mmCIF file of C-alpha atoms and ligand atoms in Angstrom:
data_model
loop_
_atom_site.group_PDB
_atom_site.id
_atom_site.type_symbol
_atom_site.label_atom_id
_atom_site.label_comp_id
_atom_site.label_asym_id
_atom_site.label_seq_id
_atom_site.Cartn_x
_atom_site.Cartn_y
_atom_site.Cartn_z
ATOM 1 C CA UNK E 1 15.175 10.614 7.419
ATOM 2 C CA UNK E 2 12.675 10.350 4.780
ATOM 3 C CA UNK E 3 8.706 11.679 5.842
ATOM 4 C CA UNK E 4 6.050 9.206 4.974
ATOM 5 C CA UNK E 5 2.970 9.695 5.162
ATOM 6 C CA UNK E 6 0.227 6.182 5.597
ATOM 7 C CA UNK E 7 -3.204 6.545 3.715
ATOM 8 C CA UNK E 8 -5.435 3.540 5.333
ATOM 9 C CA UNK E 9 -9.111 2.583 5.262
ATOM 10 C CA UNK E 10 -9.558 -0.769 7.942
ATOM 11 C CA UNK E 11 -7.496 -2.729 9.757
ATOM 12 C CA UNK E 12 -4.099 -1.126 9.183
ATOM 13 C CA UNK E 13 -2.134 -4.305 9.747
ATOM 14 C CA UNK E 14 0.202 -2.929 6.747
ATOM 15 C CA UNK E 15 0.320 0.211 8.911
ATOM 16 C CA UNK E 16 1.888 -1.595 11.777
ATOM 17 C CA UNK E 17 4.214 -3.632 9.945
ATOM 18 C CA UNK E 18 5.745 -0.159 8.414
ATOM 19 C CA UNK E 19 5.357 1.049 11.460
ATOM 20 C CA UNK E 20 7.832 -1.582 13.161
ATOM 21 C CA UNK E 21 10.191 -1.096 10.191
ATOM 22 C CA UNK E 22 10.380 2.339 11.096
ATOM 23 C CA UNK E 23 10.721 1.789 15.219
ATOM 24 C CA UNK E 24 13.721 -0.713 14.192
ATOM 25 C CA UNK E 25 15.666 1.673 11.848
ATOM 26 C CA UNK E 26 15.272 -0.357 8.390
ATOM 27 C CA UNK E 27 13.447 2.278 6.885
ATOM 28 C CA UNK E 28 15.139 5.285 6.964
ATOM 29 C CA UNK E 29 12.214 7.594 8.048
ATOM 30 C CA UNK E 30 8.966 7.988 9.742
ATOM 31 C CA UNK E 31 5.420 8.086 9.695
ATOM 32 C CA UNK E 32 4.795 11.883 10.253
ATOM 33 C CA UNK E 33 0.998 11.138 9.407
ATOM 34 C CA UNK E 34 -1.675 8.542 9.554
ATOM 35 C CA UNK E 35 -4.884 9.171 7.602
ATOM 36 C CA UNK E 36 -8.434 7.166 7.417
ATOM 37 C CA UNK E 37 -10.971 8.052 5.443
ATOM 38 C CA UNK E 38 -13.319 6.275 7.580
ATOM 39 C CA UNK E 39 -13.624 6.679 11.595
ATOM 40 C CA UNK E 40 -13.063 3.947 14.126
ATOM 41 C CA UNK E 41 -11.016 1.195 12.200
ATOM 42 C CA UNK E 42 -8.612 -0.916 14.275
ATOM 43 C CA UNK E 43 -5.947 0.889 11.698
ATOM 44 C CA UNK E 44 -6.357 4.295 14.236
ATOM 45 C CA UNK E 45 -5.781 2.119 17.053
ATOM 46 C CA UNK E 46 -3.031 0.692 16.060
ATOM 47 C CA UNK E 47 -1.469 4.235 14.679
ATOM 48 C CA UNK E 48 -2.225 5.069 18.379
ATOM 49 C CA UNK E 49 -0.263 2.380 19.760
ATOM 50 C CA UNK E 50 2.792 3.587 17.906
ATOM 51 C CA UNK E 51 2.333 6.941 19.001
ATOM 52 C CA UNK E 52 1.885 8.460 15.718
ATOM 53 C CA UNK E 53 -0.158 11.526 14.597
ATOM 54 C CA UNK E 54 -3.795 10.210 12.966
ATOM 55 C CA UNK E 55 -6.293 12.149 11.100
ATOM 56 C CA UNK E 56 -9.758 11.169 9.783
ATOM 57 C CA UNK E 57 -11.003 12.928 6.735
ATOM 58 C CA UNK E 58 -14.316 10.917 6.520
ATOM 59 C CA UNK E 59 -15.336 11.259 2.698
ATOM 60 C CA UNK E 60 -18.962 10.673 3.118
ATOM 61 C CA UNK E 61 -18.514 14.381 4.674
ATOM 62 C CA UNK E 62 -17.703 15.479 1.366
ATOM 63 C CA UNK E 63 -20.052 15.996 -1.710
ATOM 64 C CA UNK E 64 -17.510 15.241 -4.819
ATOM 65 C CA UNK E 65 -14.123 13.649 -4.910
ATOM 66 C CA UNK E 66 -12.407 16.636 -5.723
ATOM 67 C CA UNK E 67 -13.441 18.078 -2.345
ATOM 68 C CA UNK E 68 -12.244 15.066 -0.359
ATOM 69 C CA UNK E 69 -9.286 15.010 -2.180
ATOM 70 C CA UNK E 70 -9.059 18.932 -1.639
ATOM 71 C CA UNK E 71 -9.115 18.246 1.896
ATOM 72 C CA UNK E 72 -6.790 15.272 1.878
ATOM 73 C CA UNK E 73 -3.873 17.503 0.056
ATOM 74 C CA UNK E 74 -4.500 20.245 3.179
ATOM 75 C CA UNK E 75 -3.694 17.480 5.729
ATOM 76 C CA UNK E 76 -0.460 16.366 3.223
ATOM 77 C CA UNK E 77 1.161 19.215 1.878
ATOM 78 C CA UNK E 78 2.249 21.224 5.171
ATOM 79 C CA UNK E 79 4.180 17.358 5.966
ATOM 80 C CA UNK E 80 6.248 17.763 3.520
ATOM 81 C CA UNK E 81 6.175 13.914 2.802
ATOM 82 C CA UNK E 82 9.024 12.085 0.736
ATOM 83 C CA UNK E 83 6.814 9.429 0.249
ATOM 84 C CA UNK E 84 3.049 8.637 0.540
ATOM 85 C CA UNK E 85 1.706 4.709 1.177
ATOM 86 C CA UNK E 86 -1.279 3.907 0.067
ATOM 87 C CA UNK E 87 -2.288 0.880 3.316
ATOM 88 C CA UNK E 88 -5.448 -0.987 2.501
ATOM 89 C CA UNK E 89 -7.104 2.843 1.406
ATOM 90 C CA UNK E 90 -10.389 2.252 -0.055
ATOM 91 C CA UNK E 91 -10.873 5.497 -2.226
ATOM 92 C CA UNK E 92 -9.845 6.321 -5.867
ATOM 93 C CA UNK E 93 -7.625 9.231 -5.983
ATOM 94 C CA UNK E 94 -8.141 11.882 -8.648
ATOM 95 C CA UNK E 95 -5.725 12.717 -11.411
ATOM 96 C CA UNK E 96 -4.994 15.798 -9.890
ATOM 97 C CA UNK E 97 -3.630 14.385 -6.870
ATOM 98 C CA UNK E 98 -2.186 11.436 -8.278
ATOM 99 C CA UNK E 99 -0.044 13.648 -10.674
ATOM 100 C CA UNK E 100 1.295 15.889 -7.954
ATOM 101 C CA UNK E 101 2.477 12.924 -6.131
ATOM 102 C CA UNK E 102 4.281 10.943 -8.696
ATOM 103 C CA UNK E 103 7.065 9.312 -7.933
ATOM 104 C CA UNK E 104 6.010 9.535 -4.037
ATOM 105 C CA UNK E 105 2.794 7.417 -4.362
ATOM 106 C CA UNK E 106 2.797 3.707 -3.776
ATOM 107 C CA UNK E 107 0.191 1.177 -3.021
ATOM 108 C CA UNK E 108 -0.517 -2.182 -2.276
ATOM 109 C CA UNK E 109 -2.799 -4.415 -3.688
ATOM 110 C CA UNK E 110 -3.675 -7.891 -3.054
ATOM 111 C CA UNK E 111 -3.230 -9.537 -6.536
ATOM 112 C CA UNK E 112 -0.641 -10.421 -9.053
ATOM 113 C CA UNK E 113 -1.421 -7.596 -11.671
ATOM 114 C CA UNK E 114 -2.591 -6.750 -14.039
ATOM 115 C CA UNK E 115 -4.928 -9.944 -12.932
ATOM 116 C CA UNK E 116 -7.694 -8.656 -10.739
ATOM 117 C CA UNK E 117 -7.442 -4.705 -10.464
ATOM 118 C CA UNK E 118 -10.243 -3.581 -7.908
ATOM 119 C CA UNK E 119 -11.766 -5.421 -5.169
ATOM 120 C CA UNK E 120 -12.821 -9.167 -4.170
ATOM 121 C CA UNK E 121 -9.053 -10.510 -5.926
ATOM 122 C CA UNK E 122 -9.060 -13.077 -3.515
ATOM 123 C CA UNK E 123 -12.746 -14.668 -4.354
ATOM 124 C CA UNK E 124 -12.329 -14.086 -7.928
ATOM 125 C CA UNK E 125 -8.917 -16.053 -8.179
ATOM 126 C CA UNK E 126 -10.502 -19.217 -6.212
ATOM 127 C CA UNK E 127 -13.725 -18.876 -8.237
ATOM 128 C CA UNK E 128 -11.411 -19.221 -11.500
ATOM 129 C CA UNK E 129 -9.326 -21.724 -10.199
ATOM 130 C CA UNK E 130 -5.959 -19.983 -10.417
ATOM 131 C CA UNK E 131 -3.378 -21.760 -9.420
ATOM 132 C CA UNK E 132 -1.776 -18.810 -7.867
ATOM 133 C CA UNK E 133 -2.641 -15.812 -5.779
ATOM 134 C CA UNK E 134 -0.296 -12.985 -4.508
ATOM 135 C CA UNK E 135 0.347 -9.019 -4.194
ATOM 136 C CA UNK E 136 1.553 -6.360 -5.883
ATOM 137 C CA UNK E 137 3.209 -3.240 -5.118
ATOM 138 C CA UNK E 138 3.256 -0.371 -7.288
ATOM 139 C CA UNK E 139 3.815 3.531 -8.142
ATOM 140 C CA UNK E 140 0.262 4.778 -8.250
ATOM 141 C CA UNK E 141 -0.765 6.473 -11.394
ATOM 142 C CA UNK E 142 -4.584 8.254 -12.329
ATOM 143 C CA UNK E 143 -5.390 4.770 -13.247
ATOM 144 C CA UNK E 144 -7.157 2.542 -10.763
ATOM 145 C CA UNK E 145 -4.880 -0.351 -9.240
ATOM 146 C CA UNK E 146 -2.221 0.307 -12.189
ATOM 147 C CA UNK E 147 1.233 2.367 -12.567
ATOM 148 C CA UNK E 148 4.572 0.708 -12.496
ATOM 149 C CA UNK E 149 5.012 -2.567 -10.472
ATOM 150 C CA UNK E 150 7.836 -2.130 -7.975
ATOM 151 C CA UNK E 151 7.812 -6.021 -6.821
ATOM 152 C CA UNK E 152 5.349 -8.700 -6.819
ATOM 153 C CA UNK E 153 5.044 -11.798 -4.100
ATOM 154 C CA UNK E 154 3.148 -14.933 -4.762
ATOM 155 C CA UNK E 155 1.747 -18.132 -3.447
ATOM 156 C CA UNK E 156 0.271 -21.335 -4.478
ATOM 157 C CA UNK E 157 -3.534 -21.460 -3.837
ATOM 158 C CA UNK E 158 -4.863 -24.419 -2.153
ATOM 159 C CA UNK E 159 -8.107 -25.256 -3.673
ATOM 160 C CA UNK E 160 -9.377 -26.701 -0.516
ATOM 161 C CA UNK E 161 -8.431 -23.609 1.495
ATOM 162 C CA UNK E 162 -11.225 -20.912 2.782
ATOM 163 C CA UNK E 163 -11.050 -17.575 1.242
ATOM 164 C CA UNK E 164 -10.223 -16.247 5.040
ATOM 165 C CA UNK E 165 -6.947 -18.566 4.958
ATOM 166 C CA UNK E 166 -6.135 -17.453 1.684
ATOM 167 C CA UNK E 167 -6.365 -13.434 2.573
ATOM 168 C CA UNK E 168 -4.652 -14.478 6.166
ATOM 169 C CA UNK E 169 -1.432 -15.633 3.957
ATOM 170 C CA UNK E 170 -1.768 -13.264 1.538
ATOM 171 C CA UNK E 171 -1.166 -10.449 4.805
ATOM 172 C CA UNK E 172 1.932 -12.326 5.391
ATOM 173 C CA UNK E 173 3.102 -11.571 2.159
ATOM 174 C CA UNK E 174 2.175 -8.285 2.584
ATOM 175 C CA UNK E 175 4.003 -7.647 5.827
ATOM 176 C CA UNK E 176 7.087 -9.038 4.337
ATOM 177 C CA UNK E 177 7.142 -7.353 1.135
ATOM 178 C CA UNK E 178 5.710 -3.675 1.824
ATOM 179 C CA UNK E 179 8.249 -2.710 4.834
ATOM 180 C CA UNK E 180 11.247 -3.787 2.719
ATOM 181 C CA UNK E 181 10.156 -1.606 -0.565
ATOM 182 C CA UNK E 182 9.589 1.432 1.558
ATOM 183 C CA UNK E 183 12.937 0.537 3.167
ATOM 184 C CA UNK E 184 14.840 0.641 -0.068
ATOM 185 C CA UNK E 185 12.678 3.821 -1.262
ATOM 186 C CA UNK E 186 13.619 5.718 2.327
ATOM 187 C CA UNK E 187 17.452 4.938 1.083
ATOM 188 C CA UNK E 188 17.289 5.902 -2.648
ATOM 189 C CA UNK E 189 17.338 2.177 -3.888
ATOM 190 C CA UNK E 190 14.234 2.764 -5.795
ATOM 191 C CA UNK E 191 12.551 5.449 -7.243
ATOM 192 C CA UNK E 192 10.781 6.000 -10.596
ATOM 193 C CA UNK E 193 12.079 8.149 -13.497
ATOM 194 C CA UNK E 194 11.272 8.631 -16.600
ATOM 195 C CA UNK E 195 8.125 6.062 -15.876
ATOM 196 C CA UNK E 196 10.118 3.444 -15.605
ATOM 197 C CA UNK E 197 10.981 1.713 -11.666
ATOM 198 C CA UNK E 198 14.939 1.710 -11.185
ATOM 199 C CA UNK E 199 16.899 -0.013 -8.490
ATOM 200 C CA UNK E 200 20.124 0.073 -7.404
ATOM 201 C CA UNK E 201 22.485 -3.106 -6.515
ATOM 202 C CA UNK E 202 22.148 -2.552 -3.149
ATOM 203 C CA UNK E 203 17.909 -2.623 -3.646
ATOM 204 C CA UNK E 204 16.597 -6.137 -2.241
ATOM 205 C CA UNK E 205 14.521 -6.231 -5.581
ATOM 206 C CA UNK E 206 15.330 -6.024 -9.382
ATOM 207 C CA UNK E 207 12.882 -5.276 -12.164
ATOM 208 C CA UNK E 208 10.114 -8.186 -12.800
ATOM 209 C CA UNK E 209 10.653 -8.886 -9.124
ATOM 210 C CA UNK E 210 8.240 -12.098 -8.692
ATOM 211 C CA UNK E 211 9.049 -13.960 -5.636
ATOM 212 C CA UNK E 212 7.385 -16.765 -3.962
ATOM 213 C CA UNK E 213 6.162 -17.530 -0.825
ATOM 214 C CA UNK E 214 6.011 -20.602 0.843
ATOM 215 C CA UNK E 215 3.306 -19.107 3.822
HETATM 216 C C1 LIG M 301 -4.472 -5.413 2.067
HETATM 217 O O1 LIG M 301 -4.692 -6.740 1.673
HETATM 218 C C2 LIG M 301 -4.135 -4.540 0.889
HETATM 219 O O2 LIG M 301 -3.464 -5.216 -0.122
HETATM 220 C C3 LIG M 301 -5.495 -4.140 0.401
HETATM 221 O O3 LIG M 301 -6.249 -3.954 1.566
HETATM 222 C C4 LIG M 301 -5.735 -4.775 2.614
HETATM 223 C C5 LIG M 301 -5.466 -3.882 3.781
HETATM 224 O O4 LIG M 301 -5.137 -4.577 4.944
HETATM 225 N N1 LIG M 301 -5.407 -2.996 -0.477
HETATM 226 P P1 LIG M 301 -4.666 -3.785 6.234
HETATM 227 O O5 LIG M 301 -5.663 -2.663 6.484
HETATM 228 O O6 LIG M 301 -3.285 -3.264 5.997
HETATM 229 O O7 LIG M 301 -4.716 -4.796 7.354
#
């Protein structure tokens, strides 16, 4: 059983759809750790719900990144953790932390990269008119919403469509997508060497994964 380890900022809807992929058995592990940089997001509560351990390193008690990332590798290291998921967490990690988790960081982020790193994708793809939208999911590197794409899930943008609808079926997409990598990850179907994203046969995604949702 592999030990993961969720890093989340809000809502932690991500959370509880790893969560349920780990209460099921299709991830082979568990969520030994839940931590929020900020207090009080629905995310805790819903760590709470599935009875798992939460923490909340608040950055704004800390005076440089280094020392909230200092404080964040405290929490992690005595874990253990196979793998760390990055869940809708808001803060930039420094190289130093990045490197010592290579290969055992992943994140989510709601745009078909390299289109859109940072925030407001969702606004910026209906401002330009894309035709679509979607997520990626990736092995995190020291650069910000970058490192090797692991699988990618889109959808066609309706232009008539509020940017709330849009994020609301871009979470679907999400919740589909993010359980089913970490599944494959907790069973050795993909993993990153050399740089480079490998998958087995057996992984539900190959490389240039791109797959489209009808949500
Ligand atoms: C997701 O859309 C994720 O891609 C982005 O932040 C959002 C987090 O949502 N990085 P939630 O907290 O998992 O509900």
């Amino acid at each position: 059983m592999k030990k993961i380890i969720v890093l989340i900022s809000g809502s932690g809807s991500n959370l509880e759809a790893i969560a349920k992929a780990c209460q099921n058995g299709s991830i082979a592990g568990s969520i030994e750790l839940v931590i929020s940089n900020q207090p009080n997001v629905k995310g805790l509560e819903r760590a709470q719900k599935f009875h798992l351990m939460s923490n909340v390193i608040n950055h704004k008690e800390f005076d440089s990144r280094e020392s909230f990332d200092k404080a964040l590798l405290e929490q992690i290291l005595p874990v253990e953790p196979d793998l760390i998921v990055l869940a809708g967490f808001m803060r930039i990690l420094g190289k130093d932390f990045t490197q010592a988790f290579e290969g055992k960081l992943i994140n989510i982020h709601p745009s078909l990269l390299p289109e859109y790193p940072g925030l407001n994708t969702h606004q910026q793809a209906i401002n330009n008119g894309d035709l679509m939208h979607g997520i990626s999911i990736h092995y995190v590197n020291s650069n910000l919403d970058d490192g090797p794409i692991i699988a990618q899930g889109a959808l066609k943008i309706d232009p008539n469509q509020s940017e709330a609808k849009l994020i609301n079926r871009i979470h679907k997409i999400e919740h589909a997508m993010y359980p089913k990598v970490i599944e494959d990850i907790s069973k050795g179907y993909i993993s990153l060497k050399n740089g480079a994203v490998v998958y087995a046969k057996e992984s539900h995604f190959s490389s240039n994964h791109m797959e489209f949702f009808n949500v």
